[in-house]
Short mmCIF file of C-alpha atoms in Angstrom, two decimals:
data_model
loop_
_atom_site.label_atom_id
_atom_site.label_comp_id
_atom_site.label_asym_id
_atom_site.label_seq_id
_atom_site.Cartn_x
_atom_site.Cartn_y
_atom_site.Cartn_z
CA UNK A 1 83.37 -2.18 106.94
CA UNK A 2 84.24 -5.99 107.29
CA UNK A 3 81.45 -6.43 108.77
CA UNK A 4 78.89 -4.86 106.85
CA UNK A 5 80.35 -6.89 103.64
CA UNK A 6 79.66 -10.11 105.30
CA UNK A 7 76.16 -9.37 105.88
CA UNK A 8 75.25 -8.15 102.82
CA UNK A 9 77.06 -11.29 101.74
CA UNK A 10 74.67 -13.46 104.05
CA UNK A 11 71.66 -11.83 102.48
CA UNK A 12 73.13 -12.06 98.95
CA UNK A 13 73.47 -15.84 99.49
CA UNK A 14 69.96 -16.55 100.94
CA UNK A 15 68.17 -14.41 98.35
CA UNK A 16 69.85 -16.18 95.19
CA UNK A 17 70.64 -19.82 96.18
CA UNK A 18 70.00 -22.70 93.88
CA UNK A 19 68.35 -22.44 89.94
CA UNK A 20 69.03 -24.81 86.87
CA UNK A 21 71.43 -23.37 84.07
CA UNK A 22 73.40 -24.30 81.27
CA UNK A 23 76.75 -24.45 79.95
CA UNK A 24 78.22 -22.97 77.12
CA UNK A 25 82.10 -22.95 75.70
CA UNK A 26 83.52 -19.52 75.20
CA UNK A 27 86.79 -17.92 75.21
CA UNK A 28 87.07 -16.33 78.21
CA UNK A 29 89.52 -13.00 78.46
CA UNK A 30 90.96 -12.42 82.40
CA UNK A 31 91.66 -9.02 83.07
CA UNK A 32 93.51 -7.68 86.30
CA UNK A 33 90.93 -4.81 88.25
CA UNK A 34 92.67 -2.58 90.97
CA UNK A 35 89.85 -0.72 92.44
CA UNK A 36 89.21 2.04 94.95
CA UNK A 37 86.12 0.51 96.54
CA UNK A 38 86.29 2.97 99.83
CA UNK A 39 87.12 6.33 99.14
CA UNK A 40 87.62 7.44 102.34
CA UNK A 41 90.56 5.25 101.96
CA UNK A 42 92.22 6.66 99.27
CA UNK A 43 95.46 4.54 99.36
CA UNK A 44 93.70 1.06 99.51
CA UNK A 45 93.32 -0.35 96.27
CA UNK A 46 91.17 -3.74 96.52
CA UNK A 47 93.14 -6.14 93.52
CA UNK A 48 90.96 -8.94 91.66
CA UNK A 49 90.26 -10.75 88.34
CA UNK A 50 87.43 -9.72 86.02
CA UNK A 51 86.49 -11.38 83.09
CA UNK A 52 84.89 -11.02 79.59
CA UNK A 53 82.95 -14.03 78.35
CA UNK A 54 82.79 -14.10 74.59
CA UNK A 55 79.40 -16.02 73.36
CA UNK A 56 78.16 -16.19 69.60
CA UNK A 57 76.29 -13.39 70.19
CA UNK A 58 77.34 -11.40 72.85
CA UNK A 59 79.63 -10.83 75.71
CA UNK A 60 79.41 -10.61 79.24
CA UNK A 61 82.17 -8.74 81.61
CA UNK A 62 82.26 -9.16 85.02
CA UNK A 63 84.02 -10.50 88.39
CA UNK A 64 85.58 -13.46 88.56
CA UNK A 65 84.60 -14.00 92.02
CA UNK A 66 81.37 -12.80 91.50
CA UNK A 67 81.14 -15.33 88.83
CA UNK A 68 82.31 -18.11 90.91
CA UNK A 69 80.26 -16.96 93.53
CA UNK A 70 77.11 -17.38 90.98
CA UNK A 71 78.02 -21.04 89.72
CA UNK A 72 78.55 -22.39 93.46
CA UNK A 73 75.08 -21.00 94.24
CA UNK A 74 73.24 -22.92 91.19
CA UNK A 75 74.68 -26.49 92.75
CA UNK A 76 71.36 -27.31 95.08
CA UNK A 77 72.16 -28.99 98.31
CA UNK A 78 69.29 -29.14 100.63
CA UNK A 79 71.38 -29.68 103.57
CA UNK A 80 73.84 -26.69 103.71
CA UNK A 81 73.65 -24.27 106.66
CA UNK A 82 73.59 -20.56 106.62
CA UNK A 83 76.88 -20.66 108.49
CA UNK A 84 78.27 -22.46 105.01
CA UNK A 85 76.23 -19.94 102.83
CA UNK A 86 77.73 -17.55 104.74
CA UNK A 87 81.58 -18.23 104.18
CA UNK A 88 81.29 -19.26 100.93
CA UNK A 89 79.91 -15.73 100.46
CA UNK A 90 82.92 -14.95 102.31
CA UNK A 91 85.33 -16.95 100.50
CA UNK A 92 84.18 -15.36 96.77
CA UNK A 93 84.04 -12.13 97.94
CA UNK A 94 84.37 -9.99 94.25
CA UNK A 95 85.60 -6.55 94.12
CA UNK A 96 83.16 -5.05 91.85
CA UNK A 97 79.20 -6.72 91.25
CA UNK A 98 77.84 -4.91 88.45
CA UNK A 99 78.35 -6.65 85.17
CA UNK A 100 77.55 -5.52 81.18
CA UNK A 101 76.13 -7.84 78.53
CA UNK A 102 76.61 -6.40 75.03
CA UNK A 103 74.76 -7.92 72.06
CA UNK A 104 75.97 -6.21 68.39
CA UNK A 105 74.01 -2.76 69.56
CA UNK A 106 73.79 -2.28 72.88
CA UNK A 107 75.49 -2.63 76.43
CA UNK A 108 73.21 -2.98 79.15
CA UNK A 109 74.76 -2.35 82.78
CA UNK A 110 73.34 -4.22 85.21
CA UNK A 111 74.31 -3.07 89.13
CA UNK A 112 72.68 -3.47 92.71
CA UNK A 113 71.92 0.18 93.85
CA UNK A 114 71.16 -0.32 97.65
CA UNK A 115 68.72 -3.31 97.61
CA UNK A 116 67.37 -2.34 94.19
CA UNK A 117 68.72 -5.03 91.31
CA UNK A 118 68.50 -2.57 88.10
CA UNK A 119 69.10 -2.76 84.34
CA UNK A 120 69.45 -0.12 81.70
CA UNK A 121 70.24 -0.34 78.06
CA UNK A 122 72.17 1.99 75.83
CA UNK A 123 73.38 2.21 72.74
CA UNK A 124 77.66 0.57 72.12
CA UNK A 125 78.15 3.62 70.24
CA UNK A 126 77.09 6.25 73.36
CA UNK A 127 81.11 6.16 74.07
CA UNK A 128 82.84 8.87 71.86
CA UNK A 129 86.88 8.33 71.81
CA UNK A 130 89.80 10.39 70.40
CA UNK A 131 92.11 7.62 68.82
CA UNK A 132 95.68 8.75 68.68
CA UNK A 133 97.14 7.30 65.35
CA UNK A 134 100.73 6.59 66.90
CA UNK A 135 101.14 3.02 67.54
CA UNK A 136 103.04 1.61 70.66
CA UNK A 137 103.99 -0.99 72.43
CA UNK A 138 102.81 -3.51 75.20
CA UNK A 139 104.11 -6.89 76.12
CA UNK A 140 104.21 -8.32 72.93
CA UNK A 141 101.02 -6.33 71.33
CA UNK A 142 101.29 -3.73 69.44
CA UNK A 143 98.61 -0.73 70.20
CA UNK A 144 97.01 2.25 70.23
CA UNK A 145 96.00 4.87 72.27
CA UNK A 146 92.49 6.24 72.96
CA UNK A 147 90.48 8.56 75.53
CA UNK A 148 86.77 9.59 76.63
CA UNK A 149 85.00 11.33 79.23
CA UNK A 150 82.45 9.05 80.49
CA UNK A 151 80.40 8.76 83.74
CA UNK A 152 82.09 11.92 85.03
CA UNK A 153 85.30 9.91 84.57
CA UNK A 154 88.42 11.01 82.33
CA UNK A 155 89.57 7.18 80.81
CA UNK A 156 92.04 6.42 78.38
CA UNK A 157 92.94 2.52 77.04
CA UNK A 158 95.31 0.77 74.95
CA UNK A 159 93.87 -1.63 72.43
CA UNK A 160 95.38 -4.10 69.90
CA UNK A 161 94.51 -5.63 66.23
CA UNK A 162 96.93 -8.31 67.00
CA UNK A 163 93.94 -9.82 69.33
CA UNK A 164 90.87 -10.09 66.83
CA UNK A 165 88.05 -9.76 69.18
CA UNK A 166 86.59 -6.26 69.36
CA UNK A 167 85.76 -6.73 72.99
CA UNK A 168 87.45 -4.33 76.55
CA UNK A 169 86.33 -4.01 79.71
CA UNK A 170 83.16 -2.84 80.96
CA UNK A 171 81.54 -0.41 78.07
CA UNK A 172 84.60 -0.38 76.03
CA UNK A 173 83.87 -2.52 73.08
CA UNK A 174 83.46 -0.40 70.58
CA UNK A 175 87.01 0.60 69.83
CA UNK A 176 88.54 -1.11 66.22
CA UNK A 177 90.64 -3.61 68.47
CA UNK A 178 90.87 -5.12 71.74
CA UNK A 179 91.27 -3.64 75.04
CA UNK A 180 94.38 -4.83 76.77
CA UNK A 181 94.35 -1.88 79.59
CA UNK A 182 92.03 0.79 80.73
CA UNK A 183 91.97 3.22 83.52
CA UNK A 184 90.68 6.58 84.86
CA UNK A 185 92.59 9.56 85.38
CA UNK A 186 92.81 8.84 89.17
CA UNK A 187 93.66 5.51 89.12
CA UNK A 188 90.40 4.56 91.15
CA UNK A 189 89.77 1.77 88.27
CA UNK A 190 92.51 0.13 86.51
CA UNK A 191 91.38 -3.31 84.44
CA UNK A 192 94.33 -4.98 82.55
CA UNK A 193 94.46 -7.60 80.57
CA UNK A 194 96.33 -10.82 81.79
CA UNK A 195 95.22 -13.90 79.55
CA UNK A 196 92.66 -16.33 77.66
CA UNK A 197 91.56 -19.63 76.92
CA UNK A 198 88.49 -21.81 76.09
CA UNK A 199 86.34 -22.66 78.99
CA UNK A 200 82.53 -24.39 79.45
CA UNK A 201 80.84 -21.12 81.47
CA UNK A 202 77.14 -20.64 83.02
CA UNK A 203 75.07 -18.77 79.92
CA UNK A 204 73.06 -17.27 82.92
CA UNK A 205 74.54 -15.58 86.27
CA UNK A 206 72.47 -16.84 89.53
CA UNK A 207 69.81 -14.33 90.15
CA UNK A 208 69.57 -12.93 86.99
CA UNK A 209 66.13 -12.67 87.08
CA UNK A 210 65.60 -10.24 90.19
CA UNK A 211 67.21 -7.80 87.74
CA UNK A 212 64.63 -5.21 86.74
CA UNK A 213 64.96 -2.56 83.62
CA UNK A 214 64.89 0.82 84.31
CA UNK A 215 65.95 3.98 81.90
CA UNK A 216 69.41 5.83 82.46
CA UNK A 217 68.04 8.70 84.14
CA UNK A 218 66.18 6.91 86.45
CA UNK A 219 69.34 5.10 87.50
CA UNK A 220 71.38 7.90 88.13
CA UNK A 221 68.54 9.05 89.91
CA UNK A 222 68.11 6.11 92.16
CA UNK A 223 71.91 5.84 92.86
CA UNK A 224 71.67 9.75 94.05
CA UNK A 225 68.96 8.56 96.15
CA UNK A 226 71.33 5.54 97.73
CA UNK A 227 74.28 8.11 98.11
CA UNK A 228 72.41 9.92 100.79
CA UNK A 229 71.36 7.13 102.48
CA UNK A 230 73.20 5.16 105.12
CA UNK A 231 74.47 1.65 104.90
CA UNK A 232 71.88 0.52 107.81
CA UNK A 233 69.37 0.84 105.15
CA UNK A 234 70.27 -2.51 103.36
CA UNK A 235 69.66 -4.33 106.96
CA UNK A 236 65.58 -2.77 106.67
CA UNK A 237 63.03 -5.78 106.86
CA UNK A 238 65.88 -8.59 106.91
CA UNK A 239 65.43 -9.53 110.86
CA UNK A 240 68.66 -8.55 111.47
CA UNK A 241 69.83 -6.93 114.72
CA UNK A 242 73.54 -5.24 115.59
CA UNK A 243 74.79 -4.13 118.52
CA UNK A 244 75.50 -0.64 119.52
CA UNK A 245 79.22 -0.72 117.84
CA UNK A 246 77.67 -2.70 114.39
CA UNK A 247 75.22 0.58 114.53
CA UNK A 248 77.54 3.17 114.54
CA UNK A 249 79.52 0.98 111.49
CA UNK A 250 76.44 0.99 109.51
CA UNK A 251 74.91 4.33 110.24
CA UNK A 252 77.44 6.21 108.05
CA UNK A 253 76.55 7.97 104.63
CA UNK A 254 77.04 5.71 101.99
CA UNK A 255 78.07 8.33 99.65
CA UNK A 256 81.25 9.06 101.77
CA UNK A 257 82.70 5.55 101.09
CA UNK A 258 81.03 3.90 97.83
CA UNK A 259 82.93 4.99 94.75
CA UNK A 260 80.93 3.54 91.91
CA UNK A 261 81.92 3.13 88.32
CA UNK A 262 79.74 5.58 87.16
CA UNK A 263 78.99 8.79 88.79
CA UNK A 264 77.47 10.82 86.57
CA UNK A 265 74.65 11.31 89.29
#
């Protein structure tokens, strides 16, 4: 699979290389994510940092590396080669690269399905929790328990008052708290909270603009779609040739190794 991440890395880094942007202090929250990226490797958990960005008026969660990834890309140098575009890829490799802005109403989840760069919106509320009213506690917080069933996933978290952002991890921001730790029933996701402090951030990820909205059910629709496809199909129109080993990699179903966030599909 090595492999196939590094090219998709290449053409990640070609596509979105080089745009003006702004910076903007924040407080920035770092959570710890232990994924399942591969589940046909069910015992290799991929370990990163994510991170919430807290603006005036919204908030942005996402990979740190993907983040870091996004800022190098926006410094224009007109000499670099594709061999540096390509281990700098390398070298901020994130484990997740969907991300979630959330304004005061909605979340909108934005994620690369295939070679499609899609958007929907939905309401904060759409997640329903049972809060249990026994408090608890964690490090030095004291919290609360809650659970949903959401994208065909079984979730519960731990949130604090003593932390007086009302901010979590991915779509979990509207609990009466903060999210210090969150994770599904079979430990496939796991995001908890490590620390924060004020930092001068991007207000725009690189390539935010390629991004296109689409509803809900179309997403689910298109991600069913990419599940039956094979991984060859992100290689389609790029110029790029493998040999015969590379094509047996990349002609396997993609839906017997992704394991997105969401698979309600």
């Amino acid at each position: 699979m090595r492999k196939y991440y590094i090219l998709i890395a290449f053409i990640f880094s070609t596509l979105f290389y080089g745009q003006d942007n702004q910076k903007l202090e924040v407080m920035r929250y770092y959570y710890q994510t232990k994924i399942l990226v591969d589940i046909s490797e069910s015992k290799v958990l991929r370990e990163g940092v994510a991170i919430i960005d807290l603006f005036v008026d919204k908030s942005r969660f996402m990979d740190l590396a993907y983040y870091e990834r996004s800022e190098k890309n926006m410094i224009k140098e007109s000499n670099i080669s594709n061999e540096e575009l390509i281990q700098r890829a390398i070298s901020n490799r994130p484990v997740f690269t969907w991300f979630v802005l959330t304004d005061k109403a909605n979340n909108v989840f934005y994620n690369k399905i295939g070679r499609l760069h899609n958007f929907y919106v939905e309401d904060r509320n759409e997640i329903k929790w049972v809060i249990q009213p026994h408090k608890l506690k964690w490090n030095e917080y004291e919290i609360q328990e809650a659970t949903t069933s959401y994208g065909a996933r079984e979730w519960t978290v731990w949130f604090t008052q003593d932390i007086p952002n009302q901010v979590g991890p991915y779509k979990f921001n509207n609990l009466p708290g903060f999210v210090v730790k969150a994770w599904d029933s079979e430990q496939h996701y796991v995001f908890e909270f490590l620390n924060s402090q004020k930092i001068n951030v991007l207000s725009e990820i690189d390539g935010f603009e390629v991004y296109e909205e689409s509803s809900k059910a179309k997403t689910k629709k298109a991600m069913n779609i990419n599940s039956n496809q094979t991984f060859y199909s992100e290689l389609e129109g790029t110029g790029i040739t493998l040999d015969a080993k590379g094509q047996e990699l990349m002609n396997r179903k993609k839906g017997n190794h992704i394991n997105p966030i969401e698979r309600d599909y």
